[in-house]
Tab-separated table of C-alpha atoms in Angstrom:
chain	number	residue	atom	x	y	z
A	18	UNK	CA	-50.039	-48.233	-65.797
A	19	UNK	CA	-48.462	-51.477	-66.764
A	20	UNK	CA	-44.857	-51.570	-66.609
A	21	UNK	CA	-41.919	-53.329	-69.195
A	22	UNK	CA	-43.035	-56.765	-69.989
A	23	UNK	CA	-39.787	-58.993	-70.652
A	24	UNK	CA	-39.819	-62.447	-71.587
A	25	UNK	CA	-38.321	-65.063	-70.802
A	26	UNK	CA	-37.441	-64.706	-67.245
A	27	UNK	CA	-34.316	-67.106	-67.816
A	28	UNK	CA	-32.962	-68.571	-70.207
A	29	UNK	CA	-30.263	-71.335	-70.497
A	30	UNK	CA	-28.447	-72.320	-73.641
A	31	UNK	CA	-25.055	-73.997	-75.192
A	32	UNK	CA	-22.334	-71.764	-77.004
A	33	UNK	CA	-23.107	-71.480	-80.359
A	34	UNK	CA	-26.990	-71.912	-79.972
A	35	UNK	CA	-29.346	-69.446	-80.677
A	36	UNK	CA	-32.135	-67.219	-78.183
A	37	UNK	CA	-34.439	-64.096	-78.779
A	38	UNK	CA	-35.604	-61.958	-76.224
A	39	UNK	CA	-39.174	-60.189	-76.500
A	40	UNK	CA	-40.003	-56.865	-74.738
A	41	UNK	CA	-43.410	-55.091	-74.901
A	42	UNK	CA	-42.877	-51.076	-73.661
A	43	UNK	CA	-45.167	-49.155	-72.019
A	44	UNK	CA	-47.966	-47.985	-73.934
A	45	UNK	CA	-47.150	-44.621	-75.718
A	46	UNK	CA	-43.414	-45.039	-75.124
A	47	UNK	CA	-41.673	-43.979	-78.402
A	48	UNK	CA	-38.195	-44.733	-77.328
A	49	UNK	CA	-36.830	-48.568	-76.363
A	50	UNK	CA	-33.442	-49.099	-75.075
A	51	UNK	CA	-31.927	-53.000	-74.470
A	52	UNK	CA	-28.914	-53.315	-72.388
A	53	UNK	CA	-26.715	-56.004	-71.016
A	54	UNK	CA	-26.186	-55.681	-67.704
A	55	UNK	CA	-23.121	-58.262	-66.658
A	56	UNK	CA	-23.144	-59.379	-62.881
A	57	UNK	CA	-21.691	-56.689	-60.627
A	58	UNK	CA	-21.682	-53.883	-63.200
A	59	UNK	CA	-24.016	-51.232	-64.183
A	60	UNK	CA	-26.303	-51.760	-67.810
A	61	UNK	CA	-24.908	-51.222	-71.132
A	62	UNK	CA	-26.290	-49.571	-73.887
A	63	UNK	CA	-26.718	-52.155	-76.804
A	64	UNK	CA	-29.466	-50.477	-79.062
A	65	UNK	CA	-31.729	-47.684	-78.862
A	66	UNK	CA	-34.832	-47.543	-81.100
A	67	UNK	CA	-37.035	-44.215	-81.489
A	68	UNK	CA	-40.170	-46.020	-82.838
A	69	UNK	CA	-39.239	-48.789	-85.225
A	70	UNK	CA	-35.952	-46.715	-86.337
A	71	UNK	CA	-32.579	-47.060	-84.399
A	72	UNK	CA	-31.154	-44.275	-83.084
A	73	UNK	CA	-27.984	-46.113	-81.760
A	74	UNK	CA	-26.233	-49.425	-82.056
A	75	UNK	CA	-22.605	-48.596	-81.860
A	76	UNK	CA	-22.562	-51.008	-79.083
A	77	UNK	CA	-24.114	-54.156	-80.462
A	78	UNK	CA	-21.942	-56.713	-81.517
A	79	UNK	CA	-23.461	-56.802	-84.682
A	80	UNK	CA	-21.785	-60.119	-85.540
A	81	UNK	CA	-23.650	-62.072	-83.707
A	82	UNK	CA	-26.318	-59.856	-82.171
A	83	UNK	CA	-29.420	-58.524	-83.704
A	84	UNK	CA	-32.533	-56.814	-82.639
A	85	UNK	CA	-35.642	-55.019	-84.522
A	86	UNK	CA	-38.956	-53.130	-83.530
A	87	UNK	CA	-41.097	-53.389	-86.736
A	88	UNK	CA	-44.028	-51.665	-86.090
A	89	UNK	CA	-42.313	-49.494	-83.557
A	90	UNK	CA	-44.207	-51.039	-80.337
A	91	UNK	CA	-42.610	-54.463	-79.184
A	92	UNK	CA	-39.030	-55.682	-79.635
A	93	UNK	CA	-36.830	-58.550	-80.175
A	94	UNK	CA	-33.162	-59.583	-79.381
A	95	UNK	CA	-31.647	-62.071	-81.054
A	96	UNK	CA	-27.886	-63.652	-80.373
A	97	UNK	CA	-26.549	-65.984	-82.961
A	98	UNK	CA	-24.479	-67.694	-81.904
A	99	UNK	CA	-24.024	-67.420	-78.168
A	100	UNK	CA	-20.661	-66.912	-76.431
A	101	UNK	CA	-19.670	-67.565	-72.703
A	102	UNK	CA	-19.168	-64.137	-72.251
A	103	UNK	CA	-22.854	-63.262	-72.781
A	104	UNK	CA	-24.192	-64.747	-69.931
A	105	UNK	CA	-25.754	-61.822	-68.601
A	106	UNK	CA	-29.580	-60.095	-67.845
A	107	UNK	CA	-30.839	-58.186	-70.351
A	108	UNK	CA	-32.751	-55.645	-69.812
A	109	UNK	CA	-35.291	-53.845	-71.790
A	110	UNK	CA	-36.417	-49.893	-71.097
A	111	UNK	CA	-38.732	-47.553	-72.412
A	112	UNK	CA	-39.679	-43.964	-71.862
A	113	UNK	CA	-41.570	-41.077	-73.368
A	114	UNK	CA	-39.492	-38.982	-76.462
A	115	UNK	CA	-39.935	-35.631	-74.610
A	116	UNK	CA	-36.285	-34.122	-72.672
A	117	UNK	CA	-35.800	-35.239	-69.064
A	118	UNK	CA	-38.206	-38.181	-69.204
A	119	UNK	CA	-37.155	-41.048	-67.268
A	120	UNK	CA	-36.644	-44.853	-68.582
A	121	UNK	CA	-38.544	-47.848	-66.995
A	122	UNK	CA	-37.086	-50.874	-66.838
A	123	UNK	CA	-38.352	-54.383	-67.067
A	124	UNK	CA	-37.029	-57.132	-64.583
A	125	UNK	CA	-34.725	-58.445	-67.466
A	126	UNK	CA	-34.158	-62.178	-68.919
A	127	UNK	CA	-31.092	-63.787	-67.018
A	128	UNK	CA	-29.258	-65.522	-69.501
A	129	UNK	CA	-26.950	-68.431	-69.047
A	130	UNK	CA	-24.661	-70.053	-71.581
A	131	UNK	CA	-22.962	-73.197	-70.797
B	4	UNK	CA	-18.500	-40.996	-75.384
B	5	UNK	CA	-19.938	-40.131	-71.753
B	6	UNK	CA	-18.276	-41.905	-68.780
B	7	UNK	CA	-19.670	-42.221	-65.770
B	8	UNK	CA	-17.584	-43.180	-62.519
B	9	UNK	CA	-19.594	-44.117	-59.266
B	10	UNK	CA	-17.961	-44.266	-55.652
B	11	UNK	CA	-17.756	-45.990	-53.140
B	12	UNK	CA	-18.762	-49.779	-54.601
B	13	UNK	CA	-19.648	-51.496	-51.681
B	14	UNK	CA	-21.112	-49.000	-48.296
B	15	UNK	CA	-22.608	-50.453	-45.228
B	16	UNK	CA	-24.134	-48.322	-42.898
B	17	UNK	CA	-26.235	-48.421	-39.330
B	18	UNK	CA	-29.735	-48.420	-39.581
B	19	UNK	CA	-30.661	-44.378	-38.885
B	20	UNK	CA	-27.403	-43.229	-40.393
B	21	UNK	CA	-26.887	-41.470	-43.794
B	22	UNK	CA	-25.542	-42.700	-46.936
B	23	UNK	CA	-23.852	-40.777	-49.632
B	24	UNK	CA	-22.834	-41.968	-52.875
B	25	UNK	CA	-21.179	-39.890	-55.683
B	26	UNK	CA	-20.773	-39.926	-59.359
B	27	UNK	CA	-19.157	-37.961	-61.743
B	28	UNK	CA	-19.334	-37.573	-65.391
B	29	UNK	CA	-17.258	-36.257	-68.212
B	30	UNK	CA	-20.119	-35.053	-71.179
B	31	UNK	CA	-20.812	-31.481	-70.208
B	32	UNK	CA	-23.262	-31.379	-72.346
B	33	UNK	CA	-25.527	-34.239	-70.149
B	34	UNK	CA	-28.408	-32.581	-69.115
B	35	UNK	CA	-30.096	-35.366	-67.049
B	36	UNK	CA	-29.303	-37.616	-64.457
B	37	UNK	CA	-31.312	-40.048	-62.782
B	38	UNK	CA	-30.863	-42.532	-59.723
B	39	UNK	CA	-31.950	-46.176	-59.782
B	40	UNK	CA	-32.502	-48.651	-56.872
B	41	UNK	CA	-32.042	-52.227	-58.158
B	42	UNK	CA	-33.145	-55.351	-55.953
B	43	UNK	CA	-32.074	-58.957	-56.298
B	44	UNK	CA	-34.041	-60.581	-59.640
B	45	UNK	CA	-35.306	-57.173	-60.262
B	46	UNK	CA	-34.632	-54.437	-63.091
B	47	UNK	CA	-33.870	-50.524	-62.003
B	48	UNK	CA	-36.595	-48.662	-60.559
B	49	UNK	CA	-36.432	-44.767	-60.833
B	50	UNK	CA	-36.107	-43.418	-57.057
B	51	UNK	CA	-34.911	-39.554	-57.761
B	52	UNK	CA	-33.450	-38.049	-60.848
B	53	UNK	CA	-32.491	-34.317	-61.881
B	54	UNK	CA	-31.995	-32.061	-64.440
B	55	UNK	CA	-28.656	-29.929	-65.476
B	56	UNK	CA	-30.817	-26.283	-64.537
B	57	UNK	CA	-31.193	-27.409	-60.844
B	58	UNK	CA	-28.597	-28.177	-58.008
B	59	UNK	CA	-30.401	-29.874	-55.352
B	60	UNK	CA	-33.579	-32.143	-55.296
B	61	UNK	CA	-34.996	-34.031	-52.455
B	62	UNK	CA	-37.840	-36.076	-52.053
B	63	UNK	CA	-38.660	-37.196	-48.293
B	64	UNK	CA	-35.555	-39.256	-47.248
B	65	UNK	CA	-33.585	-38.956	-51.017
B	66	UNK	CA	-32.006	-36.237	-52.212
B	67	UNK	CA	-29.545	-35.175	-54.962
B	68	UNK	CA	-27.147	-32.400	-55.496
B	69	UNK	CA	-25.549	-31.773	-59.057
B	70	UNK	CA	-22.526	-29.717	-59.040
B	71	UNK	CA	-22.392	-28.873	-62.935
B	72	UNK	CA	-19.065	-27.428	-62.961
B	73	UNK	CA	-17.075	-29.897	-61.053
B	74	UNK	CA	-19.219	-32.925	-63.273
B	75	UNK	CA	-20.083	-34.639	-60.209
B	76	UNK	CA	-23.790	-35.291	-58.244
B	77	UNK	CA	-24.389	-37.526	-55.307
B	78	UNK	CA	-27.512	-39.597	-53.504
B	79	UNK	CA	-27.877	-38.672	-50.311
B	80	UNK	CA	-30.379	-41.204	-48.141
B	81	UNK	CA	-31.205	-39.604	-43.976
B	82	UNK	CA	-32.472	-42.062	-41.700
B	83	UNK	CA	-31.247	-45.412	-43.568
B	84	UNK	CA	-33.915	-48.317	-42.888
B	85	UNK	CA	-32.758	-51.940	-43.784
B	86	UNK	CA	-35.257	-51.729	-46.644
B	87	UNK	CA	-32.852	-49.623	-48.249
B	88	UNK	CA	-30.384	-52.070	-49.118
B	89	UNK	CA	-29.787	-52.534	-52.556
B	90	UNK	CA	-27.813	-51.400	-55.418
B	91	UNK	CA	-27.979	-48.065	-56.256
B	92	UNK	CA	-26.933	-46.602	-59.651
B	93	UNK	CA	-26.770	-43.649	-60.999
B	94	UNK	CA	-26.625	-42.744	-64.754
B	95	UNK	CA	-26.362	-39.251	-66.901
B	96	UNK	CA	-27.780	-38.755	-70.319
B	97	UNK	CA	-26.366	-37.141	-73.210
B	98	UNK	CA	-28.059	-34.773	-75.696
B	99	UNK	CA	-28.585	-38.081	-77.988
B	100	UNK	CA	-30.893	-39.049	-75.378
B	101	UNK	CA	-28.450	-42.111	-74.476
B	102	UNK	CA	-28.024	-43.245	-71.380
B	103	UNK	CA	-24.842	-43.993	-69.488
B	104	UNK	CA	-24.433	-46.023	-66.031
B	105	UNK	CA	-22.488	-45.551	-63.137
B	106	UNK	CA	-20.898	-49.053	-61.872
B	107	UNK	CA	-22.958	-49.445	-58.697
B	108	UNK	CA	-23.122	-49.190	-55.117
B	109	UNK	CA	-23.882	-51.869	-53.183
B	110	UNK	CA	-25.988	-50.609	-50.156
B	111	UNK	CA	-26.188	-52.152	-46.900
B	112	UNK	CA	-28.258	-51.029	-44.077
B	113	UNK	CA	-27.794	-52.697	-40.312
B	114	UNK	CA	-30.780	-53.153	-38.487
């Protein structure tokens, strides 16, 4: 099956500019899951959708950072505006809704604000 | 919240040898806890993961023990090749279905 796609690979912007992220889950995959994954530490959780509705965002620094799944398939991530401190890779997930089913991870967009 | 603590950070080891790397958690209530094997540029991949109702899984050279009461499980790898090195992480999940990550274990093996 084909895996996470994430795009773009990297990404390199000024503070205070703008970027989205796009992710396209595996096919079937009710639940999506971005996290931030900072260099030498493990992912955060920023948003969790369940189809196109979010289950949890308590992490997302919802001043600045946005993200939807309208019709519940692909996704977008959105920061507006940057900060140094979110140079980072985000990564996007997916898995099936049923209990003990594992997440697949994309190979992230590498993000670098100068 | 769940937290997850992961030991040691850094663990070199001889080509052959074992490595063992332990978490522990703090939600009792996780039910789920999967290991990932993350390579330079790449995102986690799934190597072994198991569920609160079982205390050991292995599969080939990986295996996994989950102590539920003392909220700790470990990775064991037998018979380390260098193709093992990496950065291992584990994670447990919550009845919310979220996920929480250990901080990572940077794996060396020595040919």
């Amino acid at each position: 099956e084909a895996g996470v796609a994430q795009s773009p690979r990297y990404k390199i912007i000024e503070k205070r500019q703008s970027v989205a992220f796009w992710c396209n889950p595996i096919s079937g995959h009710a639940t999506l899951y971005w996290y931030q994954q900072i260099l030498g530490q493990g992912p955060k959780l920023l948003i969790q959708f369940q189809n196109n509705g979010v289950v949890d965002d308590s992490q997302l620094p919802k001043d600045r950072f946005s993200a939807e799944r309208l019709k519940g398939v692909d996704s977008t991530l959105k920061i507006q505006p940057a900060k140094l401190e979110d140079s980072a890779v985000y990564l996007c997930a997916s898995s099936l809704t049923s209990p003990h089913q594992p997440q697949h991870f994309g190979d992230g967009t590498r993000l670098s604000i100068l | 919240g769940e937290n997850v603590e992961q030991h040691p950070s850094t663990l070199s080891v001889q080509e052959g040898d074992s490595a063992v790397i332990k978490c522990t958690y703090s939600d009792s209530a996780s039910n789920y806890f999967p290991w990932y094997k993350q390579e330079l540029g790449k995102g986690p991949q799934l190597i072994i993961d198991i569920r609160s109702n079982v205390g050991e899984k292995k599969d080939q050279r990986i295996a996994v023990t989950l102590n539920k009461t003392a909220k700790h499980f470990s990775l064991h790898i037998t018979e380390t090749q260098p193709e093992d090195s990496a950065v291992y992480f584990c994670a447990a999940r919550n009845t919310g279905n979220q996920f929480y990550f250990g901080t990572g274990t940077s794996l060396t093996v020595i040919p």
